[in-house]
Amino acid sequence: MWKESFIVIEFLAIASGCLSGVLHALRRNFDIVGVMIIGIASGVGGGILRDVLISDGPPLVIKYESYLITILSATFIGMFFGTLIDRLQKVIWHVDAFSLGFFTIAGMQRAFLNDLSVLPALFLGVITATGGGLLRDVLSRETPIILLPGHPHTLASLFGGIIYMIFIKLFGFEIIISETIGVISTYILKLVALKYDLIVPT
Amino acid sequence: MWKESFIVIEFLAIASGCLSGVLHALRRNFDIVGVMIIGIASGVGGGILRDVLISDGPPLVIKYESYLITILSATFIGMFFGTLIDRLQKVIWHVDAFSLGFFTIAGMQRAFLNDLSVLPALFLGVITATGGGLLRDVLSRETPIILLPGHPHTLASLFGGIIYMIFIKLFGFEIIISETIGVISTYILKLVALKYDLIVPT
Amino acid sequence: MWKESFIVIEFLAIASGCLSGVLHALRRNFDIVGVMIIGIASGVGGGILRDVLISDGPPLVIKYESYLITILSATFIGMFFGTLIDRLQKVIWHVDAFSLGFFTIAGMQRAFLNDLSVLPALFLGVITATGGGLLRDVLSRETPIILLPGHPHTLASLFGGIIYMIFIKLFGFEIIISETIGVISTYILKLVALKYDLIVPT
C-alpha cells in the first residue's frame, strides 16, 4: 500500500513540477518546443542532477519510460489547457509546496540507499527539490529565483530534511512516519512564510 | 567499410559543430580562450550530456584522445580562418543540418546499446543533437536558440529519430538503412522548413 | 607527510574558492541562501564536474562529509566576516592564483588514476580549476569571466598542466616535484600577467 501511494505521490510531484515549468515558459516568448523543454527540465531536472551525482547507473528518468510518459503528458496538458491551469495557480502552489518536501525526502532516501552519510544526503535532498527550478531559470536565462530574496524555498526544503533526520535518527521514529513529518514540515514552513510574509534575509 | 565511414561522419559532424560554435563566439567580445571554450562546448557538449546520462563510464570525449584532437583542430581552424569560414556559412548550414540527424541517430544507438527503451532513446538522441548548441548559448549568456521561435531544429531531430524507429521497429528494415533514412529525414525537414520558411508555432 | 600536506592544501584551495564565491555573491542582490549556493558552487563546482566526467562513483564532495563541512564553514565565515574578508582581497587573489594551479594538477592526477591519457587529463585539469568559477557565473546569470578578455586564467591553468606533464613525462622528474613545479608555474604566470598587465588577445 505504502509503496503504491509513494509512486502515485512521486508522479504527482513530477507532473506538478512540469506544469509549473510550462506555465512559467508560456509567459515567455518561447515556441511550443521551448515550452516543452522548460516543462521537462522543471519536472525532472532535480531528479536527474541527483542521479548523476549519486552515479548509480542512468537517472531513473532515462531508465523507466513511465517518467518520460508522465512528463510529456503533463507538458501537453499544460500547453493545451494553459489558461485554464493558470487559474489553478493557487492549487499548483500547494502541490508545489508539498512536492518540495516530497522531493527532498525522496532524494535523501536515494542517498541513504547508496550509503551516503547525513550531510551529503541533505545536500542531495535539497538539490533534488530545487534543481528543476534552477535548471528552468538557467535555461530561460533568468537569475535563478532561489538566489533572490523571497519566501523560504531552499530553506524550507532543508528544514524538512533536517526534521526528517531528527525524527529518524534522534527520536528513532519509523521511516514512513519520519518521512511524512518531514514532508509536512516543509509544507507548513512554506504556508507560514506565505501567510506572515516571511522573507529570507539578505 | 560501414564502420569506417561512420567514424569519418562522426568526426566531420563534431568538427562542424565546433566550427559553428567558433563562428558564433567570434561575433561576441570573447578572447581567444573564450572562443575555444565555446567551440569545444558546441562540438562535444551534446555527446558529453548523453554519455553522462547513460553513465556507462567516462564520456567518449574523455576516453579517446581522437575526439579532443578533432575538436582542438577544428577550433584552431575556425579561429585562424574565421573570416574565410564565415563565407562558407551556407556550406556549414548544410553540414549542421546533416549533423543534427546524425547526432540524433548516433545518440539513439548508444542508448539502445545500453538497453534503454524507445522513449528514453529518443530523449537521448535529441539531447545529443541539440545539447551542444544549448550549452553554447547558456555559456554565452544568451537565451537558448532552441527555446525561441524559428525553423524546426529540435523537432527535426525528433522527426528523424521517430522515422528511424518506425523503419527499424515497424517495417523491420536493416539498421544501416533505417539510420540513413533517419538522418536524411531530419535533413530534408530542415531544408523544406528553410525553403518555405516554416516556423514552429508559439 | 606529503599526503597530509596535500589534504591540507586541497581543503585550503576549496575554502578559498568558496570565499571568492561568497564575496562575489555578496555584491549581488542575493539573499543569504543565494550567497551560500554561489559559495558552494564556486568551491566545489570544478571538482564535481571533474568527478561526473571521470564517472568513477559519486563525486568526492558527496562521498566524504569533510568536503561539505569545509565548504559550509568557509561559506559561513565568508558571510559573517564579509566586509573583513573583502579587505583581504589581495590575500585571496594569491590563494586563488595558487589554487588554480593546485586544482589543475589535482584534476590531472585523478584523471591519470583512472587511466586517461594526456590530452583528456589536461582537459579535466582545466575543468577542475575553472569549473567552479564558470558555474558561479552561469548561476549568477553573468557572462562567464573566463570567456571575456582579461588576464590569463584558463591559459595559466593549462600552462601549469603542460609544465607538469613535461617535467614528469619528458624529464622524468619525480611526481611530487613535477606537481610542485606545475602549481608554481601557474602561480608565476598569473603574477607576471598581473604585474605587466598581460591580456589574452581577442
Coordinates of C-alpha atoms in Angstrom, one line a residue, chain A residues 51-198:
Chain A
D51 CA 21.0 10.7 -10.0
V52 CA 24.0 12.0 -11.9
L53 CA 25.7 12.9 -8.6
I54 CA 24.8 9.6 -7.0
S55 CA 26.1 7.9 -10.2
D56 CA 24.4 4.6 -9.6
G57 CA 23.6 3.9 -13.2
P58 CA 21.5 6.1 -15.6
P59 CA 19.0 8.5 -14.0
L60 CA 15.6 7.0 -13.2
V61 CA 14.1 9.3 -15.8
I62 CA 16.1 7.5 -18.5
K63 CA 15.7 4.1 -17.0
Y64 CA 12.0 3.9 -16.8
E65 CA 9.7 5.1 -19.6
S66 CA 6.9 5.9 -17.1
Y67 CA 8.8 9.0 -16.1
L68 CA 9.0 10.4 -19.6
I69 CA 5.4 9.5 -20.3
T70 CA 4.3 11.4 -17.2
I71 CA 6.4 14.4 -18.1
L72 CA 5.2 14.5 -21.6
S73 CA 1.6 14.1 -20.6
A74 CA 1.9 16.9 -18.0
T75 CA 3.6 19.1 -20.5
F76 CA 1.0 18.6 -23.2
I77 CA -1.8 19.2 -20.6
G78 CA -0.1 22.3 -19.5
M79 CA 0.3 23.6 -23.1
F80 CA -3.3 22.8 -24.2
F81 CA -5.0 23.9 -21.0
G82 CA -2.6 26.7 -20.2
T83 CA -5.1 29.4 -19.5
L84 CA -7.3 27.0 -17.6
I85 CA -4.4 25.8 -15.4
D86 CA -3.3 29.4 -14.9
R87 CA -6.5 29.8 -12.9
L88 CA -5.4 26.9 -10.8
Q89 CA -2.3 28.7 -9.8
K90 CA -3.4 28.5 -6.1
V91 CA -3.8 24.7 -6.3
I92 CA -0.4 24.4 -8.0
W93 CA 1.2 26.5 -5.3
H94 CA 0.0 24.0 -2.7
V95 CA 1.1 21.0 -4.8
D96 CA 4.4 22.6 -5.4
A97 CA 4.9 23.3 -1.7
F98 CA 4.1 19.7 -1.0
S99 CA 6.4 18.5 -3.8
L100 CA 9.3 20.5 -2.4
G101 CA 9.2 18.4 0.8
F102 CA 8.5 15.2 -1.0
F103 CA 11.4 15.6 -3.4
T104 CA 13.7 16.5 -0.5
I105 CA 12.9 13.3 1.4
A106 CA 12.8 11.1 -1.8
G107 CA 16.3 12.5 -2.7
M108 CA 17.6 11.8 0.8
Q109 CA 16.3 8.2 0.7
R110 CA 18.0 7.5 -2.5
A111 CA 21.2 8.9 -1.0
F112 CA 20.9 6.6 2.0
L113 CA 20.3 3.7 -0.3
N114 CA 23.7 4.5 -1.8
D115 CA 25.4 4.5 1.7
L116 CA 25.9 8.3 1.8
S117 CA 26.1 10.0 5.2
V118 CA 23.8 12.6 6.6
L119 CA 25.3 15.8 5.3
P120 CA 25.6 14.6 1.7
A121 CA 22.1 13.2 1.9
L122 CA 20.7 16.6 2.9
F123 CA 22.7 18.2 0.1
L124 CA 21.3 15.8 -2.4
G125 CA 17.8 16.2 -1.0
V126 CA 17.9 19.9 -1.5
I127 CA 19.3 19.5 -5.0
T128 CA 16.6 17.1 -5.9
A129 CA 13.9 19.5 -4.6
T130 CA 15.4 22.8 -6.1
G131 CA 17.3 21.5 -9.1
G132 CA 14.4 21.6 -11.5
G133 CA 13.6 25.2 -10.8
L134 CA 17.3 26.1 -11.0
L135 CA 17.6 24.4 -14.4
R136 CA 14.4 26.1 -15.6
D137 CA 15.8 29.5 -14.7
V138 CA 19.2 29.0 -16.2
L139 CA 17.7 27.7 -19.4
S140 CA 15.3 30.6 -19.6
R141 CA 18.2 33.0 -19.0
E142 CA 16.8 34.4 -15.8
T143 CA 18.5 34.9 -12.5
P144 CA 17.7 31.7 -10.5
I145 CA 14.8 32.5 -8.3
I146 CA 16.3 30.5 -5.5
L147 CA 19.2 33.0 -5.3
L148 CA 17.0 36.1 -4.9
P149 CA 15.3 37.3 -1.8
G150 CA 11.8 35.9 -1.3
H151 CA 9.9 33.4 0.8
P152 CA 12.0 30.5 2.0
H153 CA 12.2 27.7 -0.6
T154 CA 15.6 26.1 -0.3
L155 CA 15.4 26.7 3.4
A156 CA 12.0 25.0 3.6
S157 CA 13.5 22.0 1.8
L158 CA 16.4 22.0 4.1
F159 CA 14.1 22.3 7.1
G160 CA 12.0 19.3 6.1
G161 CA 15.1 17.3 5.5
I162 CA 16.6 18.1 9.0
I163 CA 13.3 17.4 10.7
Y164 CA 13.2 14.0 8.9
M165 CA 16.7 13.3 10.1
I166 CA 15.9 14.3 13.7
F167 CA 12.9 12.1 13.9
I168 CA 14.5 9.1 12.4
K169 CA 18.0 9.3 13.9
L170 CA 17.4 11.1 17.2
F171 CA 13.9 10.0 18.1
G172 CA 14.0 6.6 16.4
F173 CA 10.7 7.0 14.7
E174 CA 9.7 4.6 11.9
I175 CA 10.9 5.6 8.4
I176 CA 7.4 6.2 7.0
I177 CA 6.3 8.4 9.9
S178 CA 9.5 10.4 9.8
E179 CA 9.1 10.9 6.1
T180 CA 5.6 12.1 6.4
I181 CA 6.6 14.5 9.2
G182 CA 9.5 15.8 7.1
V183 CA 7.3 16.5 4.1
I184 CA 4.6 18.2 6.2
S185 CA 7.2 20.3 7.9
T186 CA 8.4 21.8 4.6
Y187 CA 4.8 22.4 3.6
I188 CA 3.9 24.1 6.9
L189 CA 7.0 26.3 6.8
K190 CA 6.1 27.4 3.2
L191 CA 2.5 28.1 4.4
V192 CA 3.5 30.1 7.4
A193 CA 6.1 32.1 5.4
L194 CA 3.4 32.9 2.8
K195 CA 0.9 33.9 5.5
Y196 CA 3.2 36.1 7.5
D197 CA 5.2 37.2 4.5
L198 CA 8.5 35.9 6.0

